XYZ file of C-alpha atoms in Angstrom:
722
model
C -14.581 33.223 120.702
C -12.256 36.262 119.764
C -14.066 39.839 120.317
C -14.422 42.693 117.630
C -12.296 45.221 119.370
C -9.133 41.916 120.030
C -9.485 41.443 116.318
C -9.363 45.745 115.510
C -6.592 45.807 117.702
C -4.759 42.356 116.109
C -4.795 43.262 113.163
C -3.950 47.442 113.541
C -1.092 45.153 115.932
C 0.013 42.805 112.782
C -1.304 45.691 110.511
C 1.715 47.904 112.110
C 4.364 45.345 111.633
C 4.398 45.614 108.224
C 3.897 48.984 107.443
C 7.878 49.159 109.387
C 8.995 48.108 106.196
C 13.568 47.058 105.909
C 15.967 48.365 104.280
C 18.368 45.853 102.111
C 21.586 45.975 101.238
C 20.717 46.337 97.900
C 18.785 49.370 98.362
C 21.311 51.143 99.758
C 23.842 50.182 96.755
C 21.868 50.539 94.202
C 21.074 53.563 95.687
C 17.652 54.734 96.796
C 18.109 56.331 99.907
C 20.208 58.995 97.634
C 19.850 62.383 97.938
C 19.051 64.660 95.331
C 22.097 67.833 95.006
C 23.198 71.066 92.849
C 25.709 69.001 90.510
C 28.748 71.295 88.900
C 26.771 73.990 91.593
C 30.020 76.520 90.231
C 29.705 80.197 91.392
C 30.472 82.813 88.316
C 33.604 84.867 88.623
C 32.253 88.281 87.101
C 28.883 88.168 87.312
C 26.311 87.888 89.576
C 25.202 84.561 88.246
C 26.184 80.625 88.612
C 25.947 77.885 87.320
C 24.962 73.945 87.720
C 24.713 70.384 85.002
C 21.856 69.405 84.991
C 20.740 66.142 83.511
C 17.464 65.164 81.430
C 17.163 61.027 81.756
C 14.588 60.724 79.809
C 16.921 63.012 76.489
C 19.720 60.767 77.614
C 20.787 64.922 78.020
C 23.069 67.423 79.815
C 22.944 70.769 79.838
C 25.411 74.264 82.035
C 22.738 75.636 83.258
C 22.887 79.539 84.093
C 20.845 80.833 87.887
C 20.848 84.823 88.666
C 21.726 84.475 92.549
C 18.976 86.721 93.121
C 16.228 85.849 91.769
C 17.899 81.516 91.399
C 15.857 82.069 87.900
C 17.503 80.973 85.295
C 19.521 83.356 82.949
C 19.056 81.175 80.626
C 21.846 76.929 79.518
C 25.148 77.865 78.140
C 25.228 74.448 76.090
C 23.160 71.881 75.103
C 24.719 68.773 74.731
C 21.347 67.242 72.190
C 22.539 69.530 69.868
C 25.791 68.361 70.106
C 26.868 65.003 69.007
C 30.412 64.982 69.929
C 28.820 64.734 73.048
C 26.792 62.268 73.185
C 29.043 60.765 75.683
C 27.701 63.988 77.762
C 30.197 66.219 79.470
C 31.812 64.709 82.893
C 33.431 68.300 84.127
C 33.793 72.163 83.545
C 35.934 75.189 83.457
C 35.061 78.625 82.433
C 37.696 80.556 81.605
C 39.139 83.939 83.474
C 36.138 85.610 81.101
C 34.182 83.445 80.925
C 33.857 83.418 77.276
C 35.007 79.518 77.240
C 33.915 76.415 78.927
C 36.959 73.463 78.866
C 34.041 70.219 78.911
C 36.236 67.626 80.091
C 34.226 63.429 78.702
C 35.318 60.142 77.966
C 37.299 60.641 81.884
C 39.703 57.821 82.501
C 40.703 56.721 85.816
C 44.025 56.767 87.422
C 44.371 57.051 90.259
C 42.447 58.445 93.209
C 42.090 61.978 92.649
C 43.980 61.651 88.333
C 42.371 61.167 85.429
C 42.569 61.319 81.552
C 39.771 62.824 79.379
C 39.356 64.145 76.161
C 38.177 68.022 75.887
C 36.028 70.510 73.695
C 36.200 74.116 74.069
C 33.467 75.697 73.728
C 33.059 79.915 72.369
C 29.599 80.916 74.040
C 29.969 84.344 71.556
C 30.356 82.177 68.458
C 28.681 78.799 70.292
C 31.764 76.800 68.565
C 32.084 73.583 69.636
C 36.338 72.118 68.926
C 37.499 69.243 70.200
C 40.718 70.317 70.896
C 43.132 67.937 73.020
C 42.501 64.325 73.533
C 43.747 61.648 76.397
C 44.870 64.884 78.397
C 45.705 65.370 81.679
C 44.787 68.716 83.613
C 44.081 71.058 80.797
C 44.067 75.138 82.420
C 43.578 77.402 80.055
C 45.620 81.184 80.228
C 44.505 83.969 82.177
C 44.059 85.982 79.031
C 42.007 82.799 77.328
C 44.415 82.297 74.736
C 46.075 79.310 75.467
C 45.621 75.920 76.804
C 48.750 74.341 79.449
C 47.865 70.311 79.621
C 49.985 66.950 80.273
C 50.484 63.755 78.489
C 52.210 61.208 79.200
C 54.397 63.115 81.854
C 55.098 65.875 79.270
C 54.133 69.187 79.808
C 52.399 71.169 75.994
C 50.562 74.455 75.108
C 47.735 74.712 72.685
C 47.773 78.180 71.062
C 43.745 77.929 71.253
C 44.202 80.961 67.424
C 46.572 79.067 66.192
C 45.787 75.763 66.852
C 49.122 74.905 67.348
C 51.279 72.746 69.971
C 55.109 73.741 71.786
C 56.477 70.712 73.722
C 57.360 72.643 76.952
C 59.798 69.742 78.413
C 61.066 66.272 77.220
C 61.785 64.326 78.785
C 58.774 62.781 80.677
C 59.170 59.004 80.952
C 57.197 56.548 82.104
C 58.216 55.540 86.335
C 61.522 57.898 85.887
C 60.868 61.900 84.729
C 57.136 62.934 84.941
C 56.690 67.038 85.131
C 53.543 69.446 86.140
C 51.422 66.487 86.895
C 52.794 65.064 90.463
C 53.503 61.506 91.204
C 50.927 58.836 93.623
C 51.668 60.163 97.511
C 51.932 63.749 96.866
C 48.365 63.121 94.636
C 47.199 60.784 97.514
C 49.094 62.525 100.700
C 48.994 65.893 99.438
C 45.444 66.026 97.169
C 46.437 67.826 94.083
C 47.488 67.186 91.072
C 47.797 69.982 88.458
C 51.832 71.162 89.565
C 51.680 73.825 87.222
C 50.205 77.453 87.328
C 50.173 79.694 84.932
C 51.403 83.438 85.659
C 48.813 86.148 86.167
C 50.165 87.736 82.939
C 49.799 85.430 80.658
C 53.430 85.214 80.382
C 55.244 82.708 82.578
C 54.380 78.490 83.397
C 55.718 77.097 87.020
C 56.232 73.139 87.223
C 57.620 70.677 89.097
C 59.039 67.808 88.356
C 59.598 65.443 89.539
C 62.389 62.588 89.353
C 61.480 59.046 91.335
C 64.164 56.686 88.828
C 65.461 56.148 92.729
C 62.378 54.791 94.580
C 60.649 51.864 94.894
C 58.500 50.010 92.672
C 55.129 48.281 93.520
C 53.595 45.172 91.171
C 50.422 44.059 91.568
C 48.427 41.385 89.116
C 45.691 42.643 87.278
C 43.439 39.236 86.487
C 41.092 40.363 84.451
C 39.848 37.266 82.532
C 42.592 37.227 80.228
C 44.390 33.452 80.593
C 47.731 35.719 82.156
C 47.295 38.189 83.947
C 49.178 41.615 83.354
C 51.338 43.788 85.673
C 50.338 46.604 87.283
C 54.443 48.954 88.003
C 54.816 52.101 89.616
C 56.905 54.157 91.797
C 55.865 54.219 95.007
C 57.994 55.328 98.510
C 56.499 53.642 101.656
C 57.612 54.902 104.871
C 61.771 55.168 104.796
C 62.524 54.868 101.766
C 63.436 57.248 98.708
C 61.193 60.177 97.685
C 61.263 61.433 94.407
C 63.004 64.627 94.271
C 61.022 67.670 92.897
C 62.516 70.542 91.458
C 60.548 73.943 91.040
C 60.998 75.071 87.215
C 59.823 78.748 85.568
C 58.797 78.242 81.206
C 58.520 81.781 79.302
C 56.154 80.986 76.899
C 57.718 83.845 74.470
C 61.126 82.739 74.425
C 59.950 79.148 74.993
C 63.169 80.053 77.869
C 63.091 77.297 80.716
C 64.244 78.550 84.172
C 65.581 76.318 87.441
C 64.614 77.564 90.644
C 67.018 77.295 93.685
C 64.890 76.951 97.048
C 67.038 76.794 99.200
C 69.972 74.031 101.465
C 67.051 71.939 101.465
C 67.760 67.948 101.567
C 64.510 64.638 101.689
C 62.105 68.215 101.063
C 58.600 68.231 100.113
C 56.855 71.508 97.289
C 54.095 70.856 98.809
C 52.131 73.043 97.327
C 52.827 75.429 94.504
C 50.982 78.631 93.034
C 51.131 83.103 91.366
C 50.886 85.469 93.981
C 48.903 88.235 91.935
C 52.178 90.125 91.590
C 52.780 87.884 87.863
C 56.759 88.102 88.594
C 56.219 86.547 92.156
C 55.896 83.002 92.225
C 54.713 81.108 96.099
C 55.790 77.706 97.228
C 54.997 75.428 100.194
C 58.125 73.224 100.726
C 58.084 71.075 103.535
C 61.028 68.583 104.915
C 60.883 65.886 105.277
C 59.406 65.027 109.260
C 56.525 67.373 107.724
C 57.444 69.242 110.801
C 58.526 72.669 109.770
C 56.998 74.927 106.329
C 58.805 77.411 104.811
C 55.804 79.635 101.995
C 58.380 81.663 99.836
C 58.730 84.168 97.626
C 60.787 83.140 93.615
C 61.462 86.498 91.729
C 60.197 84.856 87.722
C 62.654 86.308 85.999
C 65.754 86.201 88.125
C 64.708 83.338 90.256
C 66.207 84.150 92.994
C 64.330 82.339 96.363
C 62.765 84.226 99.810
C 60.864 82.628 102.853
C 58.517 85.471 103.975
C 56.713 83.223 106.251
C 57.421 79.469 108.218
C 56.030 77.550 110.373
C 57.117 74.990 112.828
C 55.467 72.094 115.433
C 56.238 69.365 117.228
C 54.170 66.959 115.961
C 54.223 68.347 111.955
C 52.776 71.398 110.019
C 49.502 71.489 108.350
C 49.679 71.686 104.662
C 46.805 75.242 103.879
C 44.993 75.231 100.644
C 43.884 78.748 101.831
C 46.524 81.009 100.684
C 44.760 83.531 99.428
C 46.625 87.237 98.066
C 44.885 90.396 98.317
C 45.092 92.439 96.054
C 48.404 94.965 97.197
C 50.129 90.501 97.699
C 49.023 90.529 100.835
C 47.780 87.305 101.926
C 45.484 85.268 103.969
C 46.248 81.669 106.265
C 45.203 79.709 107.694
C 47.363 77.881 110.461
C 47.652 76.183 114.301
C 50.066 77.792 115.522
C 47.805 78.887 118.816
C 46.496 75.488 119.287
C 43.607 75.439 116.689
C 43.167 76.554 112.461
C 42.485 80.497 112.136
C 42.690 83.229 109.763
C 45.585 85.231 110.373
C 46.338 88.063 108.001
C 50.133 89.540 106.864
C 51.438 91.602 104.455
C 53.763 90.881 101.627
C 56.991 90.836 103.198
C 55.203 87.424 105.416
C 54.816 89.844 108.819
C 51.966 89.400 110.281
C 49.397 92.303 109.995
C 46.691 90.359 112.852
C 44.846 87.256 113.986
C 41.313 87.323 111.704
C 40.065 84.789 114.318
C 40.789 83.331 117.888
C 39.049 81.222 120.595
C 39.311 77.725 121.543
C 37.910 76.015 118.314
C 38.541 75.102 114.766
C 37.524 77.214 111.313
C 36.824 74.407 109.141
C 36.845 76.361 106.087
C 38.269 79.792 104.339
C 35.488 80.569 102.385
C 36.490 84.141 100.255
C 37.811 87.974 101.316
C 35.408 90.813 100.083
C 37.950 93.428 99.608
C 35.434 95.955 98.808
C 34.058 95.648 102.439
C 37.187 93.779 103.918
C 35.286 91.132 104.771
C 36.656 87.457 105.584
C 34.354 84.789 104.753
C 34.771 81.280 107.242
C 32.497 77.949 108.119
C 33.508 76.570 112.148
C 32.424 74.510 115.039
C 32.851 77.516 116.881
C 29.286 75.692 118.755
C 30.448 72.662 119.336
C 32.592 69.897 116.766
C 30.031 68.096 115.899
C 28.935 70.466 114.557
C 29.506 73.411 110.914
C 28.477 76.928 110.778
C 28.947 80.003 108.887
C 30.160 83.600 109.512
C 31.846 86.708 108.281
C 33.867 89.250 109.982
C 35.867 91.911 109.414
C 39.761 91.372 108.651
C 40.218 93.024 111.611
C 38.906 90.469 113.582
C 35.285 92.724 114.569
C 31.812 92.472 113.199
C 31.747 88.978 113.122
C 28.101 86.939 112.205
C 26.865 83.494 111.952
C 24.995 83.290 109.046
C 24.640 80.133 109.575
C 20.171 79.261 110.892
C 20.073 75.503 111.557
C 22.102 73.451 114.201
C 24.070 70.697 111.950
C 26.405 71.077 108.868
C 26.456 74.068 106.378
C 28.660 74.719 104.211
C 28.891 78.522 102.421
C 28.731 78.626 97.902
C 29.027 82.842 97.805
C 27.845 85.218 94.762
C 30.554 87.571 93.498
C 30.405 90.437 95.561
C 29.058 88.307 98.320
C 25.936 89.704 98.665
C 24.742 85.963 98.868
C 24.843 82.662 99.242
C 23.892 79.232 98.801
C 23.322 77.434 102.511
C 23.637 73.908 102.101
C 22.410 72.330 104.949
C 22.100 68.957 106.344
C 21.585 67.306 109.745
C 21.736 62.827 110.893
C 17.623 64.009 110.835
C 17.523 66.098 107.770
C 18.723 65.002 104.367
C 20.408 68.029 102.112
C 18.721 71.566 101.509
C 19.590 73.669 99.883
C 18.695 77.543 99.654
C 19.141 81.042 98.365
C 20.676 83.568 101.748
C 21.041 86.573 102.172
C 25.035 87.836 103.193
C 23.935 90.480 105.373
C 22.136 88.562 108.084
C 22.022 85.151 106.431
C 18.752 85.255 105.848
C 17.316 82.259 103.838
C 15.274 84.308 100.664
C 14.603 81.354 99.322
C 14.585 77.092 98.836
C 16.141 76.228 95.981
C 16.484 72.086 96.461
C 15.063 70.101 99.015
C 14.613 66.181 99.776
C 11.356 66.708 101.291
C 10.825 63.151 98.928
C 13.518 61.466 100.638
C 12.369 61.738 103.996
C 8.724 60.831 103.287
C 9.714 56.852 101.429
C 11.845 57.115 104.667
C 8.752 57.492 106.353
C 7.942 53.856 106.095
C 10.994 52.852 107.957
C 10.415 53.845 110.758
C 14.441 54.578 110.591
C 15.576 55.514 114.990
C 17.422 58.278 115.663
C 21.361 58.670 116.171
C 21.491 59.505 119.686
C 25.267 62.588 119.835
C 26.523 62.491 122.871
C 29.823 63.265 124.956
C 31.372 59.108 126.820
C 33.552 59.296 129.522
C 36.173 57.354 129.500
C 37.898 55.638 133.107
C 41.080 57.400 132.257
C 39.478 60.829 132.236
C 39.324 61.365 127.823
C 36.047 62.942 127.236
C 35.117 61.829 123.390
C 32.479 62.462 121.221
C 30.072 59.112 120.020
C 26.535 59.125 118.718
C 24.645 56.051 118.897
C 21.331 53.972 117.453
C 19.362 51.549 118.863
C 16.710 49.757 117.432
C 13.317 51.036 116.937
C 11.233 49.336 119.938
C 14.515 49.962 121.731
C 13.821 48.064 125.919
C 15.939 49.200 128.258
C 15.774 46.403 130.139
C 16.094 43.918 127.472
C 20.422 43.353 126.668
C 21.156 44.354 123.397
C 24.986 43.193 121.317
C 26.588 46.352 119.805
C 28.307 46.538 116.722
C 30.659 49.857 117.347
C 32.296 51.347 114.315
C 35.949 54.373 113.211
C 37.745 54.998 111.287
C 40.034 57.040 114.183
C 42.540 58.970 111.756
C 44.725 61.320 112.855
C 42.619 64.804 111.521
C 39.322 62.723 110.834
C 35.950 62.952 112.182
C 33.350 60.324 111.908
C 31.540 61.823 114.678
C 30.233 64.362 112.820
C 25.513 66.128 113.099
C 24.870 66.045 109.267
C 22.518 63.745 107.177
C 22.883 59.028 106.774
C 26.018 58.009 104.110
C 25.387 54.680 103.096
C 28.113 52.895 105.933
C 24.583 54.923 108.579
C 21.719 53.187 106.020
C 23.515 49.636 107.096
C 23.793 50.076 110.376
C 20.415 51.344 109.929
C 19.327 48.994 108.160
C 21.207 46.685 111.410
C 19.384 47.938 113.944
C 16.027 46.610 112.042
C 17.772 43.944 112.473
C 18.407 44.209 116.944
C 22.243 45.018 117.211
C 22.558 48.578 118.743
C 25.507 50.654 116.816
C 27.929 53.116 117.801
C 30.426 55.015 117.156
C 33.125 56.655 118.652
C 35.568 59.208 117.829
C 39.199 58.221 120.334
C 41.385 60.807 120.725
C 43.967 61.739 117.248
C 40.394 62.329 115.634
C 40.820 65.884 114.625
C 38.003 69.317 115.210
C 39.422 69.803 118.548
C 42.834 71.961 118.891
C 46.117 70.595 117.953
C 46.667 68.828 121.693
C 44.210 66.439 121.004
C 45.110 66.165 117.592
C 49.306 65.480 117.892
C 48.453 63.205 120.949
C 49.086 60.078 118.561
C 52.653 62.023 117.515
C 55.024 58.543 116.657
C 52.570 56.151 118.284
C 49.824 55.784 115.580
C 47.690 53.235 117.217
C 48.149 53.019 120.348
C 46.086 55.788 122.436
C 43.945 55.227 119.592
C 42.770 52.191 120.267
C 42.664 52.289 123.730
C 40.055 54.493 123.652
C 37.786 52.182 120.990
C 38.775 49.402 124.148
C 38.220 52.036 126.862
C 34.442 52.848 125.263
C 33.885 49.129 124.510
C 33.912 49.557 128.413
C 31.966 51.569 129.462
C 29.222 50.578 126.567
C 29.376 47.370 127.353
C 28.432 48.588 131.772
C 25.733 50.345 130.006
C 21.929 48.561 131.218
C 20.854 47.399 128.792
C 23.477 46.022 126.565
C 25.456 41.620 127.145
C 28.679 43.237 126.744
C 29.530 39.654 125.340
C 28.258 40.812 121.776
C 30.991 43.614 121.323
C 31.978 43.968 117.788
C 33.966 46.429 115.450
C 34.399 47.854 112.413
C 36.453 50.146 110.145
C 38.087 50.368 106.950
C 41.076 51.147 105.486
C 42.704 53.150 108.999
C 39.781 51.437 110.692
C 40.759 48.191 108.621
C 44.238 49.332 111.310
C 42.317 49.959 114.379
C 39.378 47.075 114.298
C 42.266 44.730 113.610
C 44.276 46.432 116.576
C 41.356 46.013 119.031
C 40.240 41.779 118.118
C 44.227 41.137 119.294
C 44.680 44.161 121.247
C 41.194 43.505 123.337
C 40.533 39.842 122.957
C 38.846 40.182 126.259
C 36.356 42.282 124.838
C 35.748 42.509 121.479
C 34.245 39.108 120.254
C 33.796 39.473 116.711
C 35.871 42.925 114.171
C 35.792 42.907 110.307
C 38.627 45.566 109.106
C 38.299 45.467 105.175
C 41.865 47.474 103.119
C 44.399 47.290 106.448
C 46.943 48.810 107.575
C 48.651 45.836 109.561
C 51.706 47.661 109.521
C 53.057 50.628 108.809
C 56.272 49.437 107.648
C 53.579 48.779 104.154
C 52.646 52.212 104.151
C 53.620 55.442 102.080
C 56.180 57.365 102.926
C 54.101 61.370 103.393
C 52.102 60.544 105.417
C 53.189 57.527 108.096
C 56.203 59.332 108.422
C 54.297 62.810 108.726
C 52.822 61.256 112.436
C 55.462 58.561 112.420
C 59.169 59.721 112.096
C 61.285 56.987 109.567
C 61.594 52.691 110.649
C 65.000 54.115 110.819
C 64.266 56.321 113.768
C 60.742 54.873 115.306
C 61.089 51.186 115.185
C 59.288 50.139 119.090
C 56.875 52.996 117.086
C 56.372 51.657 114.170
C 55.602 47.555 115.878
C 53.728 47.588 118.953
C 51.076 49.217 117.418
C 51.059 47.156 114.413
C 48.383 44.933 114.801
C 50.090 42.244 111.922
C 52.311 41.988 115.944
C 49.597 41.016 117.674
C 48.046 38.091 116.265
C 48.819 35.052 118.694
C 46.720 37.286 121.170
C 43.838 36.207 118.958
C 40.691 35.201 120.897
C 36.917 36.801 119.036
C 35.671 35.823 115.459
C 37.275 38.034 112.786
C 36.787 38.606 109.733
C 39.661 39.926 106.817
C 38.736 41.988 103.382
C 40.727 43.206 101.071
C 40.997 44.378 96.798
C 43.929 43.224 94.893
C 44.459 46.378 92.829
C 44.528 48.335 95.801
C 47.090 50.948 95.101
C 46.265 53.350 98.989
C 46.623 49.418 101.184
C 48.478 47.556 99.440
C 46.951 44.021 99.404
C 50.082 42.759 100.655
C 49.952 43.949 103.964
C 46.708 41.285 104.913
C 48.678 38.266 102.995
C 51.140 38.859 105.701
C 48.394 39.228 108.217
C 47.148 36.274 106.958
C 50.725 34.794 106.787
C 51.023 35.587 110.303
C 47.508 34.485 111.376
C 48.105 30.686 109.374
C 51.220 30.732 111.254
C 49.872 31.596 115.564
C 47.462 28.762 114.368
C 44.934 31.257 114.200
C 41.285 30.724 112.957
C 39.724 33.638 110.859
C 37.690 34.519 108.236
C 38.860 36.287 105.088
C 37.399 37.113 102.021
C 39.322 38.430 98.630
C 38.065 41.194 95.992
C 40.060 40.583 92.261
C 41.040 44.240 91.137
C 39.292 46.828 93.021
C 40.865 49.276 94.238
C 40.548 50.140 98.191
C 36.964 51.480 97.164
C 36.455 47.641 96.447
C 33.158 48.543 93.626
C 31.772 48.396 90.584
C 29.167 45.978 89.640
C 27.391 44.306 92.266
C 31.237 44.356 94.617
C 29.027 46.808 96.949
C 26.104 44.184 97.260
C 28.351 41.285 97.921
C 30.705 42.421 99.660
C 27.500 44.345 102.639
C 25.284 41.214 102.638
C 29.002 39.421 103.202
C 29.519 41.912 106.159
C 26.630 42.422 107.224
C 25.702 38.093 107.563
C 29.174 37.752 109.293
C 27.906 39.578 111.497
C 24.999 38.105 112.637
C 26.692 34.625 112.773
C 29.174 36.088 115.285
C 27.545 39.113 117.797
């Protein structure tokens, strides 16, 4: 007969098993573990305040609320959608005029590609409380600095809307789909140079500079759109693949008063990119960053807005490539701050208005990861860096002369800052692999916290019942001696005497990072779920990834997929030799560049990996776009062997393990052509594999229940094959 004591122990053990709740894919992809944040947080320019877009779910209304930086108290509600039936659809985004007396509000947003969209726009006057619908289905409307006009793009042309008279002036007339674009970037610029608005107002509101794209000679790519129609429709757009013709770009300046246009001769360039363009503080001086096609030479050019004369003020060269900077900041005297990795690490530099170097502001074997701003009163620069290790982020301030450096962030993990206009305070966003995002108010003198704004204690409490394991960070050294950042998630009931299967995840693209000490994303929650089912999850950032200096990042030049694949195979061998790992059961997964890598690993590392899942992979760099691919590979005409020797499509005969290939048919980025040609190559090599095609889904493969079905499919594949 069982004793009472044993019965109690038995019941307690049963209870503890029940108490550890299992994560499901359905929970992950319906937002059950989503952290709270501060939506559309914007720091004001003219007052020491900030705004946040708040939502009232009960009344289905939204408010743009104004808060005081010093006290965090709400000053006022600038606009509430419940008072304006025109905003029944809600507020998608908003921007202020320079004087912050008008707000341009977007709704009815319709996405085009990754960053681009059309929307309807309303102008709200904070003094009169009048809301006026000003524009329909337009792109990138931007209020002039003097607050009197709005420049916008529609159907590949530029226009100017006069706020007082409501009159619209057409700036360009030659815009045409798949031929000429004015003031908006083409597909490849949007994707790889990461900007859409290719026009800018001068400081005095008298001129508009814009880039014109002539893409008439760029080859076209077409995708079938199936939907539920009897006949599919065809989406056709210009997409320059590696080695093919790019759009011909030109720079122009439009005079708003005279309605005349000046063409700018940038110099003796051929086959070049205008990767950035913005007016300086001098209303007559325009800046442009011009890259050659190889992207190993960058010129910062100043253009005289009246004469159109162009002059190179700064030049950067690199044996591999030069990164475009978004941190170009003009000071009052038109001297400027610039970031560059010319000394081997990304740092902040100060130049005078003629382009002469005055000072390197930050120095060291670490990288500046964000530039936050410059306080002219105290001559202080604020920035984020990896000075305390490449997997963490800290906030700093430093004098313009490179002295008096102060670390402002307090906690170990990932810190990011939004500063008040006078730089007295900053809102610090902090998270780590153990702590979900917290938003606090800190003073900029020493970084001390003055108040908590938003925390995610409720999420932390909710997760306690799941009893999740920790993400363990470590440095893995391969047999070749390469030291690589890594993390591992072990099952919570880990037993070092057992042998576990290992599922590896990576992305591996140039300058990327997956091993970072921040809060868990949806992928991480999926990995936690897999750990609950007895798998060890591991991630290794191989050579070519970022934040460890230019030499580490650029070692993969002209050979994408060689050293990165070597490192994943070598890392899998190291992990396979751990006493608690079953080396015959190692799998690997990746999406996009990670899918390219996972495909290569199951082929080239056929004796190391038992299975692989590749989602939306590049299978041959010849199929991918010119700007990204040629930055690292040059053209196929110049570097045929670099393209072919490291493309998984050319190694299908080596496949031994279990391979799952996944793609969306409406992927405008990595075309489904990559997977279709890979499938044919595998078929002709007489290899068995699994595949899934998602109709009308883009590179993200989402919408409705798509993610739930996709991640359940991948989970089942792992359970069956690993």
